[in-house]
XYZ file of C-alpha atoms in Angstrom:
224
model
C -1.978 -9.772 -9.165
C -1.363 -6.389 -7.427
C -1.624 -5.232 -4.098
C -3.153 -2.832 -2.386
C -2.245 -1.120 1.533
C -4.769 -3.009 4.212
C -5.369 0.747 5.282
C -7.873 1.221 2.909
C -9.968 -1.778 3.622
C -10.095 -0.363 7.483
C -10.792 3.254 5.828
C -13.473 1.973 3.741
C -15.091 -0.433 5.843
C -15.266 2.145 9.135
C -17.039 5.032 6.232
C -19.752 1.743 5.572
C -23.059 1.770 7.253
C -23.036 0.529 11.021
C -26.010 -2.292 10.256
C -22.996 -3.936 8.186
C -21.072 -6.764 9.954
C -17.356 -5.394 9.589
C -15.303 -7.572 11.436
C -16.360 -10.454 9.095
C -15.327 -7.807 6.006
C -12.192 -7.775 7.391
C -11.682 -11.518 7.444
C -13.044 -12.019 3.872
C -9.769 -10.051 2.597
C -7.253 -12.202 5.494
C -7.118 -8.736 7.608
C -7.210 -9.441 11.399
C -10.056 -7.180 12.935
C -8.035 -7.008 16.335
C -4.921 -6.086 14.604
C -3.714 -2.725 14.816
C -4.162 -0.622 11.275
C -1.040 -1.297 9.233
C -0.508 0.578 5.948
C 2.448 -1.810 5.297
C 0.389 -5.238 5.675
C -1.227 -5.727 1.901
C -4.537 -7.150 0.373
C -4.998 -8.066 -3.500
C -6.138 -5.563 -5.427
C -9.193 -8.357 -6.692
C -9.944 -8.674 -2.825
C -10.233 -5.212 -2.281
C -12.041 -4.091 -5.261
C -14.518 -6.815 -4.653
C -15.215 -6.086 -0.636
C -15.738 -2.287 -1.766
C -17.983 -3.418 -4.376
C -19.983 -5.727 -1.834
C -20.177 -3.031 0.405
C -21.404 -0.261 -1.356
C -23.975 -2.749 -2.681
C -24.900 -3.344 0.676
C -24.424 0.030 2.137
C -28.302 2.321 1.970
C -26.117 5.335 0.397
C -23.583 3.378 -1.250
C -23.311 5.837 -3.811
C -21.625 8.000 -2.015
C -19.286 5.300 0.143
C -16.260 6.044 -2.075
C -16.565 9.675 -1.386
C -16.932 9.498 2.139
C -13.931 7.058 2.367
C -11.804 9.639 0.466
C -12.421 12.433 2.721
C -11.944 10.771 5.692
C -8.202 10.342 4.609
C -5.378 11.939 6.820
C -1.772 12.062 6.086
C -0.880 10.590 9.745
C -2.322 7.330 8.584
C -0.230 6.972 5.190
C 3.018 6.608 7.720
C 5.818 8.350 6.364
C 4.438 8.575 2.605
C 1.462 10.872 4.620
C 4.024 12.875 6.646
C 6.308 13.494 3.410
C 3.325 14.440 1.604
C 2.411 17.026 4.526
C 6.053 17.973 5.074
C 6.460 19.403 1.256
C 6.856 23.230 0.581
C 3.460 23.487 -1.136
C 0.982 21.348 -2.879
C 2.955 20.506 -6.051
C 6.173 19.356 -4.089
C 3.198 17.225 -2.201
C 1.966 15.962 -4.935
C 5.109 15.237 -6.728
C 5.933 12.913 -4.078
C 2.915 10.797 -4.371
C 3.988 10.252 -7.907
C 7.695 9.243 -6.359
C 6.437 7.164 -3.603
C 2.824 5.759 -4.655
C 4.356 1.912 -4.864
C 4.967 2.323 -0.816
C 1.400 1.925 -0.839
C 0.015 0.166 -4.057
C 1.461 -1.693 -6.974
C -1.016 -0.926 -9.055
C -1.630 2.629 -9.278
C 0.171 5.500 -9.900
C 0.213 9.156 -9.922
C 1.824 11.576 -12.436
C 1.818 16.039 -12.230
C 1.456 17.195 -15.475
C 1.463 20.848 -16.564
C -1.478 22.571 -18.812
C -1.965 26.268 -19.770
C -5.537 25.928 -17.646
C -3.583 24.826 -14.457
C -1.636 21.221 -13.219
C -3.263 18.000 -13.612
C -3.058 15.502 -10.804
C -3.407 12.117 -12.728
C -4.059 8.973 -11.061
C -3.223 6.031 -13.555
C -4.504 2.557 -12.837
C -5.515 -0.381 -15.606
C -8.056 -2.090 -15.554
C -11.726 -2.564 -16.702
C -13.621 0.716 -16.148
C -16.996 -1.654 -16.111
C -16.128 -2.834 -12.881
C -17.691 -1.627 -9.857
C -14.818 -1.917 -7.402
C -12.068 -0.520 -9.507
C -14.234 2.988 -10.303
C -15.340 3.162 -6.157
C -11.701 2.638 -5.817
C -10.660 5.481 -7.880
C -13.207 8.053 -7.278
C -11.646 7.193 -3.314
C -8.642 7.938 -4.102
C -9.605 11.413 -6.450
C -11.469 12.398 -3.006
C -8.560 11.755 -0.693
C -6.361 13.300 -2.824
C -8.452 16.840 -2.565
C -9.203 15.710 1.166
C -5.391 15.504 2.107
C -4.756 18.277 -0.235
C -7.178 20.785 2.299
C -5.365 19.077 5.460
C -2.186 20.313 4.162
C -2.666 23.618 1.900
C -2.289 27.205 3.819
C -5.047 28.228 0.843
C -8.573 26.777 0.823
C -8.372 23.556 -1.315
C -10.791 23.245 -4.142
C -9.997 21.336 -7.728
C -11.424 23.394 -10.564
C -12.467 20.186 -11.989
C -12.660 16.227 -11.472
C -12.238 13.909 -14.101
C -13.341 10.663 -14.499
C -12.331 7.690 -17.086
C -15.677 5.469 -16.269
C -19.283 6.684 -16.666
C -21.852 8.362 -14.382
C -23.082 6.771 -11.617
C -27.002 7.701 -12.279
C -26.719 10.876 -11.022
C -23.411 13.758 -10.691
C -25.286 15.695 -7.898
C -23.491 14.140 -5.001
C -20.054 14.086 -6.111
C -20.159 17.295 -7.664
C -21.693 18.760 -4.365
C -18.579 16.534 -2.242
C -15.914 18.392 -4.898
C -17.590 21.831 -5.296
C -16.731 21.730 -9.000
C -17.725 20.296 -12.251
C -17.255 16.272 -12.306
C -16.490 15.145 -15.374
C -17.741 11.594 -16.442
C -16.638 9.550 -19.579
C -13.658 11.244 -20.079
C -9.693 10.587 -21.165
C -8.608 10.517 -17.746
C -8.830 10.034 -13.988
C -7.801 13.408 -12.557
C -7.888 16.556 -10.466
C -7.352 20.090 -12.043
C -5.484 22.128 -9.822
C -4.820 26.279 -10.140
C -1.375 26.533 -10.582
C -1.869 29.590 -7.771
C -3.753 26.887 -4.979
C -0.446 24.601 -5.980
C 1.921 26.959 -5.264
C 0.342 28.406 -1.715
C 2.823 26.635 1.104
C 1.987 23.907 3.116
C 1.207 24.995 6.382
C 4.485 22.955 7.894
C 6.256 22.726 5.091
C 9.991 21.714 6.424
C 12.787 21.263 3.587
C 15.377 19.010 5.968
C 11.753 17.093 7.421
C 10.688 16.373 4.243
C 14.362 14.932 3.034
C 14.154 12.935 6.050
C 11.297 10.804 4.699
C 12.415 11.025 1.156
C 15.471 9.346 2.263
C 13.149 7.081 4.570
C 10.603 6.123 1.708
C 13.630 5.416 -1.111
C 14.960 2.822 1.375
C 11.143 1.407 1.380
C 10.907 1.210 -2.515
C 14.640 -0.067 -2.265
């Protein structure tokens, strides 16, 4: 059984429509509503992918719930694995360090930057069975707070040239491919952004070289 940071229940639960009882959410994944938010207290990954399920079942636009979960991501709230990503030269030294330092977060997913003649893939890798409502709100979350932390960060406007998707389409591709401003990509080999190699080379707009060893050395003593 994996885990999964309790920020993400708070981040999808406060995106979920206000008619929606949240406080008992909270409790039916052991998450104290009056407790501060905590990326380092953890929920299974069953008991998370099963509240965002009920939710978006619940929710009146709960098609576009794991969307507007994503983009309401900032790096502040990741704790140090947020301010290393914002810290980093430029978008590939952020996004190299999510693939580093994804397991301060989750055990069960995990991120890899791979090169391509058409520009860098950001790949998110996580098992499990695409048929499953939870686990694909859960990824196309974290696809959209990858591109939303991606535009905190970036001195150059932030958009993917395409999103990629291992599961199938949700009924209709209008609203996420109106939330990404590119072609999403349904079906396919692979959960993933594609990035210009140009947008990942434009420098982060505080990009600080001894900062961002700081909480390198900070987040290897985590995973340690």
């Amino acid at each position: 059984m994996g885990q999964i940071t309790s920020l993400f229940v708070h981040k999808v639960i406060a995106q979920a429509d206000d008619s929606l009882d949240k406080r008992a959410y909270l409790e039916t994944v052991g998450v104290d509503p009056d407790a501060p938010v905590d990326p380092s207290v953890m929920v299974t990954d069953t008991d998370y992918y099963a509240l965002f399920a009920d939710l978006a079942r619940a929710d009146p636009n709960g098609i576009e719930l794991s969307l507007r979960t994503g983009a309401s991501m900032r790096c502040e709230e990741y704790g140090a694995f947020g301010l290393a990503w914002k810290s980093a030269p430029n978008l590939r030294g952020s996004c190299e360090r999510a693939s580093r330092y994804a397991r301060v977060l989750t055990s069960v997913a995990a991120y890899e930057v791979r090169e391509a003649d058409e520009g860098i893939y950001m790949h998110l890798h996580r098992g499990g069975n695409r048929g499953e409502l939870g686990l694909r709100l859960s990824n196309e979350a974290t696809i959209a707070s990858i591109a939303a932390i991606s535009q905190e960060v970036s001195t150059s406007t932030f958009r993917a040239q395409a999103i990629y998707f291992k599961h199938g389409e949700p009924g209709s591709v209008v609203a996420h491919e109106r939330h990404f401003g590119c072609p999403v990509h349904f079906d396919s080999d692979r959960d993933a952004l594609l990035i210009s190699h140009e947008t990942m080379q434009a420098p982060n707009a505080v990009g600080d070289p001894g900062i961002v060893r700081f909480f390198d050395a900070h987040l290897d003593e985590e995973l340690s």
